[in-house]
Every structure is written in structure tokens, then in C-alpha cells.
PDB file of C-alpha atoms and ligand atoms in Angstrom:
ATOM      1  CA  MET A  41      21.698 -15.657  20.013  1.00  0.00           C
ATOM      2  CA  ALA A  42      19.018 -17.626  21.723  1.00  0.00           C
ATOM      3  CA  ALA A  43      15.378 -17.403  20.333  1.00  0.00           C
ATOM      4  CA  HIS A  44      12.712 -16.116  22.388  1.00  0.00           C
ATOM      5  CA  ALA A  45       9.304 -17.567  23.023  1.00  0.00           C
ATOM      6  CA  HIS A  46       7.676 -14.561  21.611  1.00  0.00           C
ATOM      7  CA  GLN A  47       7.988 -10.919  20.886  1.00  0.00           C
ATOM      8  CA  PRO A  48       4.986  -8.718  21.801  1.00  0.00           C
ATOM      9  CA  ASP A  49       5.509  -6.430  19.292  1.00  0.00           C
ATOM     10  CA  CYS A  50       6.170  -8.983  16.559  1.00  0.00           C
ATOM     11  CA  ILE A  51       3.412  -9.319  13.915  1.00  0.00           C
ATOM     12  CA  PHE A  52       4.193 -13.031  13.080  1.00  0.00           C
ATOM     13  CA  CYS A  53       4.524 -13.900  16.794  1.00  0.00           C
ATOM     14  CA  LYS A  54       0.706 -12.571  17.046  1.00  0.00           C
ATOM     15  CA  ILE A  55      -0.047 -14.476  13.917  1.00  0.00           C
ATOM     16  CA  VAL A  56       1.190 -17.686  15.433  1.00  0.00           C
ATOM     17  CA  ARG A  57      -0.399 -17.038  18.876  1.00  0.00           C
ATOM     18  CA  ASP A  58      -3.624 -16.345  17.041  1.00  0.00           C
ATOM     19  CA  GLU A  59      -3.699 -12.832  18.516  1.00  0.00           C
ATOM     20  CA  ILE A  60      -4.353 -11.417  14.808  1.00  0.00           C
ATOM     21  CA  PRO A  61      -6.120 -13.321  11.931  1.00  0.00           C
ATOM     22  CA  SER A  62      -4.360 -15.093   9.213  1.00  0.00           C
ATOM     23  CA  SER A  63      -5.163 -17.789   6.444  1.00  0.00           C
ATOM     24  CA  ARG A  64      -3.332 -20.994   7.887  1.00  0.00           C
ATOM     25  CA  ILE A  65      -3.048 -23.625   5.680  1.00  0.00           C
ATOM     26  CA  LEU A  66      -0.547 -25.926   7.826  1.00  0.00           C
ATOM     27  CA  GLU A  67       0.486 -26.103  11.277  1.00  0.00           C
ATOM     28  CA  THR A  68       2.891 -28.254  13.558  1.00  0.00           C
ATOM     29  CA  ASP A  69       4.344 -28.096  16.901  1.00  0.00           C
ATOM     30  CA  HIS A  70       7.439 -25.899  15.441  1.00  0.00           C
ATOM     31  CA  ALA A  71       5.962 -23.952  12.695  1.00  0.00           C
ATOM     32  CA  VAL A  72       2.902 -22.246  10.958  1.00  0.00           C
ATOM     33  CA  ALA A  73       2.249 -21.693   7.236  1.00  0.00           C
ATOM     34  CA  PHE A  74      -0.253 -18.930   6.011  1.00  0.00           C
ATOM     35  CA  LEU A  75      -1.081 -16.994   3.097  1.00  0.00           C
ATOM     36  CA  ASP A  76       0.926 -13.539   2.476  1.00  0.00           C
ATOM     37  CA  ILE A  77      -1.815 -10.756   2.879  1.00  0.00           C
ATOM     38  CA  ASN A  78      -0.181  -8.865  -0.174  1.00  0.00           C
ATOM     39  CA  PRO A  79       1.153 -11.686  -2.241  1.00  0.00           C
ATOM     40  CA  VAL A  80       3.449 -11.438  -5.254  1.00  0.00           C
ATOM     41  CA  ASN A  81       1.296 -14.043  -6.941  1.00  0.00           C
ATOM     42  CA  LYS A  82      -1.991 -15.524  -5.498  1.00  0.00           C
ATOM     43  CA  GLY A  83      -1.250 -18.512  -3.510  1.00  0.00           C
ATOM     44  CA  HIS A  84       2.102 -16.751  -2.004  1.00  0.00           C
ATOM     45  CA  VAL A  85       2.762 -18.629   1.181  1.00  0.00           C
ATOM     46  CA  LEU A  86       4.878 -17.824   4.279  1.00  0.00           C
ATOM     47  CA  VAL A  87       6.219 -20.417   6.610  1.00  0.00           C
ATOM     48  CA  VAL A  88       7.350 -19.475   9.938  1.00  0.00           C
ATOM     49  CA  PRO A  89       8.946 -20.795  13.078  1.00  0.00           C
ATOM     50  CA  ARG A  90       6.563 -20.626  16.164  1.00  0.00           C
ATOM     51  CA  HIS A  91       9.421 -19.295  18.373  1.00  0.00           C
ATOM     52  CA  HIS A  92      10.489 -15.695  17.496  1.00  0.00           C
ATOM     53  CA  HIS A  93      13.709 -15.803  15.476  1.00  0.00           C
ATOM     54  CA  ALA A  94      15.151 -12.611  13.819  1.00  0.00           C
ATOM     55  CA  ASP A  95      16.405 -14.607  10.839  1.00  0.00           C
ATOM     56  CA  LEU A  96      17.783 -17.926   9.304  1.00  0.00           C
ATOM     57  CA  THR A  97      21.084 -17.642  11.286  1.00  0.00           C
ATOM     58  CA  GLU A  98      19.283 -17.775  14.665  1.00  0.00           C
ATOM     59  CA  LEU A  99      17.566 -21.021  13.813  1.00  0.00           C
ATOM     60  CA  SER A 100      18.820 -24.330  15.140  1.00  0.00           C
ATOM     61  CA  GLN A 101      19.647 -27.111  12.869  1.00  0.00           C
ATOM     62  CA  SER A 102      16.615 -29.227  13.979  1.00  0.00           C
ATOM     63  CA  VAL A 103      14.168 -26.255  13.649  1.00  0.00           C
ATOM     64  CA  ALA A 104      15.651 -25.483  10.527  1.00  0.00           C
ATOM     65  CA  ALA A 105      15.393 -28.932   9.276  1.00  0.00           C
ATOM     66  CA  HIS A 106      11.840 -29.439  10.421  1.00  0.00           C
ATOM     67  CA  LEU A 107      10.775 -26.293   8.574  1.00  0.00           C
ATOM     68  CA  GLY A 108      12.851 -27.075   5.577  1.00  0.00           C
ATOM     69  CA  GLY A 109      11.329 -30.658   5.623  1.00  0.00           C
ATOM     70  CA  LEU A 110       7.671 -28.883   5.072  1.00  0.00           C
ATOM     71  CA  LEU A 111       8.738 -27.182   2.067  1.00  0.00           C
ATOM     72  CA  PRO A 112       8.175 -30.219  -0.616  1.00  0.00           C
ATOM     73  CA  LYS A 113       4.548 -30.958   0.468  1.00  0.00           C
ATOM     74  CA  LEU A 114       3.635 -27.234   0.880  1.00  0.00           C
ATOM     75  CA  CYS A 115       5.077 -26.449  -2.656  1.00  0.00           C
ATOM     76  CA  ARG A 116       3.263 -29.360  -4.159  1.00  0.00           C
ATOM     77  CA  ALA A 117      -0.084 -28.262  -2.743  1.00  0.00           C
ATOM     78  CA  ILE A 118       0.503 -24.602  -3.550  1.00  0.00           C
ATOM     79  CA  GLN A 119       1.371 -25.723  -7.139  1.00  0.00           C
ATOM     80  CA  ALA A 120      -1.501 -27.963  -7.579  1.00  0.00           C
ATOM     81  CA  ALA A 121      -4.077 -25.568  -6.162  1.00  0.00           C
ATOM     82  CA  THR A 122      -2.587 -22.454  -8.290  1.00  0.00           C
ATOM     83  CA  GLY A 123      -1.758 -24.261 -11.293  1.00  0.00           C
ATOM     84  CA  ALA A 124       1.713 -22.636 -11.117  1.00  0.00           C
ATOM     85  CA  ASP A 125       4.288 -23.216 -13.864  1.00  0.00           C
ATOM     86  CA  GLY A 126       6.769 -23.042 -11.063  1.00  0.00           C
ATOM     87  CA  PHE A 127       7.678 -21.550  -7.834  1.00  0.00           C
ATOM     88  CA  ASN A 128      10.348 -19.549  -5.850  1.00  0.00           C
ATOM     89  CA  VAL A 129      11.381 -20.328  -2.344  1.00  0.00           C
ATOM     90  CA  ILE A 130      13.101 -17.328  -0.968  1.00  0.00           C
ATOM     91  CA  VAL A 131      14.293 -16.246   2.626  1.00  0.00           C
ATOM     92  CA  ASN A 132      15.195 -12.524   2.993  1.00  0.00           C
ATOM     93  CA  ASN A 133      17.482 -12.132   5.829  1.00  0.00           C
ATOM     94  CA  GLY A 134      18.295  -8.566   7.049  1.00  0.00           C
ATOM     95  CA  GLU A 135      17.010  -5.344   5.896  1.00  0.00           C
ATOM     96  CA  ALA A 136      19.700  -5.087   3.106  1.00  0.00           C
ATOM     97  CA  ALA A 137      18.323  -8.314   1.549  1.00  0.00           C
ATOM     98  CA  GLY A 138      14.531  -7.136   1.722  1.00  0.00           C
ATOM     99  CA  GLN A 139      13.490  -8.283   4.904  1.00  0.00           C
ATOM    100  CA  THR A 140      10.657  -6.242   6.485  1.00  0.00           C
ATOM    101  CA  ILE A 141       9.286  -8.400   9.235  1.00  0.00           C
ATOM    102  CA  GLY A 142      11.966  -9.329  11.889  1.00  0.00           C
ATOM    103  CA  HIS A 143      10.607 -12.927  12.391  1.00  0.00           C
ATOM    104  CA  GLY A 144      12.515 -15.293  10.244  1.00  0.00           C
ATOM    105  CA  HIS A 145      10.282 -16.857   7.432  1.00  0.00           C
ATOM    106  CA  TRP A 146      10.406 -18.510   4.222  1.00  0.00           C
ATOM    107  CA  HIS A 147       8.390 -17.385   1.222  1.00  0.00           C
ATOM    108  CA  ILE A 148       6.968 -19.806  -1.233  1.00  0.00           C
ATOM    109  CA  ILE A 149       5.809 -17.826  -4.493  1.00  0.00           C
ATOM    110  CA  PRO A 150       3.917 -19.487  -7.244  1.00  0.00           C
ATOM    111  CA  ARG A 151       5.413 -18.455 -10.752  1.00  0.00           C
ATOM    112  CA  PHE A 152       3.700 -18.343 -14.111  1.00  0.00           C
ATOM    113  CA  HIS A 153       5.043 -18.201 -17.546  1.00  0.00           C
ATOM    114  CA  GLN A 154       4.935 -14.458 -18.524  1.00  0.00           C
ATOM    115  CA  ASP A 155       3.956 -13.247 -15.043  1.00  0.00           C
ATOM    116  CA  PRO A 156       5.128  -9.765 -14.227  1.00  0.00           C
ATOM    117  CA  VAL A 157       7.454 -10.633 -11.555  1.00  0.00           C
ATOM    118  CA  ASN A 158      10.931  -9.016 -11.825  1.00  0.00           C
ATOM    119  CA  TRP A 159      13.262 -12.037 -11.721  1.00  0.00           C
ATOM    120  CA  PRO A 160      15.940 -13.258 -12.100  1.00  0.00           C
ATOM    121  CA  TRP A 161      18.497 -10.788 -10.529  1.00  0.00           C
ATOM    122  CA  PRO A 162      21.593  -9.878 -12.026  1.00  0.00           C
ATOM    123  CA  HIS A 163      24.808 -11.832 -11.802  1.00  0.00           C
ATOM    124  CA  SER A 164      28.298 -10.446 -11.453  1.00  0.00           C
ATOM    125  CA  GLU A 165      31.678 -11.920 -11.900  1.00  0.00           C
ATOM    126  CA  TYR A 166      34.789 -12.953  -9.911  1.00  0.00           C
ATOM    127  CA  VAL A 167      38.015 -11.229 -10.924  1.00  0.00           C
ATOM    128  CA  GLY A 168      41.656 -12.725 -10.351  1.00  0.00           C
ATOM    129  CA  ASP A 169      41.772 -14.838  -7.207  1.00  0.00           C
ATOM    130  CA  GLU A 170      38.664 -13.598  -5.665  1.00  0.00           C
ATOM    131  CA  LEU A 171      36.957 -16.776  -6.228  1.00  0.00           C
ATOM    132  CA  GLY A 172      39.440 -18.791  -4.502  1.00  0.00           C
ATOM    133  CA  GLN A 173      39.775 -16.289  -1.625  1.00  0.00           C
ATOM    134  CA  MET A 174      36.084 -16.272  -0.989  1.00  0.00           C
ATOM    135  CA  ARG A 175      36.091 -19.861  -0.834  1.00  0.00           C
ATOM    136  CA  PHE A 176      38.670 -19.884   1.608  1.00  0.00           C
ATOM    137  CA  ARG A 177      37.141 -17.403   3.892  1.00  0.00           C
ATOM    138  CA  ILE A 178      33.957 -19.010   4.089  1.00  0.00           C
ATOM    139  CA  GLU A 179      35.548 -22.779   4.575  1.00  0.00           C
ATOM    140  CA  ARG A 180      37.418 -20.790   7.486  1.00  0.00           C
ATOM    141  CA  GLU A 181      33.898 -19.942   9.060  1.00  0.00           C
ATOM    142  CA  LEU A 182      32.695 -23.307   8.698  1.00  0.00           C
ATOM    143  CA  LYS A 183      35.655 -24.899  10.902  1.00  0.00           C
ATOM    144  CA  PRO A 184      34.053 -26.864  14.009  1.00  0.00           C
ATOM    145  CA  GLY A 185      33.251 -24.534  16.687  1.00  0.00           C
ATOM    146  CA  ALA A 186      32.702 -21.521  14.314  1.00  0.00           C
ATOM    147  CA  GLY A 187      29.188 -20.712  14.039  1.00  0.00           C
ATOM    148  CA  ASP A 188      27.883 -24.370  15.198  1.00  0.00           C
ATOM    149  CA  GLU A 189      24.023 -24.416  16.086  1.00  0.00           C
TER     150      GLU A 189
HETATM  151  P1  AMP B 142       9.925  -9.936   4.087  1.00  0.00           P
HETATM  152  O1  AMP B 142       9.880  -8.593   3.254  1.00  0.00           O
HETATM  153  O2  AMP B 142      10.603 -11.038   3.555  1.00  0.00           O
HETATM  154  O3  AMP B 142      10.052  -9.495   5.437  1.00  0.00           O
HETATM  155  O4  AMP B 142       8.351 -10.345   4.128  1.00  0.00           O
HETATM  156  C1  AMP B 142       7.201  -9.875   4.820  1.00  0.00           C
HETATM  157  C2  AMP B 142       5.896 -10.283   4.232  1.00  0.00           C
HETATM  158  O5  AMP B 142       4.933 -10.398   5.051  1.00  0.00           O
HETATM  159  C3  AMP B 142       5.744  -9.480   2.980  1.00  0.00           C
HETATM  160  O6  AMP B 142       5.508 -10.232   1.851  1.00  0.00           O
HETATM  161  C4  AMP B 142       4.202  -8.951   3.518  1.00  0.00           C
HETATM  162  O7  AMP B 142       3.196  -9.038   2.498  1.00  0.00           O
HETATM  163  C5  AMP B 142       3.741 -10.043   4.456  1.00  0.00           C
HETATM  164  N1  AMP B 142       2.833  -9.833   5.469  1.00  0.00           N
HETATM  165  C6  AMP B 142       2.825  -8.683   6.190  1.00  0.00           C
HETATM  166  N2  AMP B 142       1.892  -8.667   7.193  1.00  0.00           N
HETATM  167  C7  AMP B 142       1.181  -9.734   6.861  1.00  0.00           C
HETATM  168  C8  AMP B 142       0.124 -10.282   7.685  1.00  0.00           C
HETATM  169  N3  AMP B 142      -0.688  -9.744   8.682  1.00  0.00           N
HETATM  170  N4  AMP B 142      -0.415 -11.552   7.310  1.00  0.00           N
HETATM  171  C9  AMP B 142      -0.024 -12.155   6.238  1.00  0.00           C
HETATM  172  N5  AMP B 142       1.315 -11.807   5.605  1.00  0.00           N
HETATM  173  C10 AMP B 142       1.837 -10.631   6.126  1.00  0.00           C
HETATM  174 ZN1   ZN B 143       8.257 -13.044  16.462  1.00  0.00          ZN
END
């Protein structure tokens, strides 16, 4: 699906266009990073592409690489500024995964030993040939022509 320049009702498009206030910490031609207004921990930052994309699957490889390339520098700055012991980098994609704002974004969440954040999540197990079957199904989708850019 093609990305749109902006969606008039999208809160992050409004932030990118400076139509509503935000606490920006970094911006480039393709991305804006700003403080999450209701942080998991203080210093929680969101990184968004300037153009409206519903989620990660709609990003071109080059825009995704650009945003991903900003992460180490942003994470170093957030960790130094907050004194965090670690951090989580998370992208929620789709309502089922907890995405509430339909303009794809990366979360950078500073973490502290003994903080009250409910993490890690539970793990399950593969049974029988489920692991091999899953590998086959994903590899088939990765074949050239399926899901490129
Ligand atoms: P998600 O649940 O992954 O869609 O994350 C959406 C995030 O956007 C939440 O952590 C919200 O606290 C944050 N958020 C919502 N509105 C604003 C806003 N106006 N400025 C900054 N962050 C916001
Ligand atoms: Zn948007």
C-alpha cells in the first residue's frame, strides 16, 4: 500500500506538521522524534516517519533503514540523559499488538532495575514439526516478488 503525505485526522501527522505541540528531540527530512506524552518511564521517546504509514509493513526499505539508523544515537542520548540501566525498543503493529495510533512509530523506553514495568512477556513452545513448518511458511513469503518494498 502506498504511503500518504499526511492524514488530516492523524495525531502524529499533526505533530509532524507542527499543528499540535510536541517535545521534539530530533528531526530529519524523513523522521521526527519526540517525548511520549504518557511515558512508560520518563524519557520515553517516539520516533515516527514524516509521511503517514499505518505500520511497519508499509515503510519502504530506505525509510525503515533511515529510522532504524537513528536508533543507536537516540538510545545513547536517552540512556545518558535518564541514567537508565537499559531500554526497550518496541514497535506495536496493529490493534492486536497494542497499537493505538495508526501512524507507525518506534518506542524507545528507558528501563531501570526494579522498575514496575510488566516485562518480559510469556514464552510458548513449538510442538512436533511446528517449528519447521513455520520456518517453511515464512521463507516462502520471503521469496523474491513476495512482499518486496
Ligand atoms: P501505541 O500504543 O504503540 O500506538 O503508542 C501510542 C503512544 O502515543 C502512547 O504511548 C501514547 O502515550 C503516545 N501519545 C499519544 N498522543 C500523544 C501526543 N500528543 N504526544 C506524544 N505522545 C502521544
Ligand atoms: Zn499520520
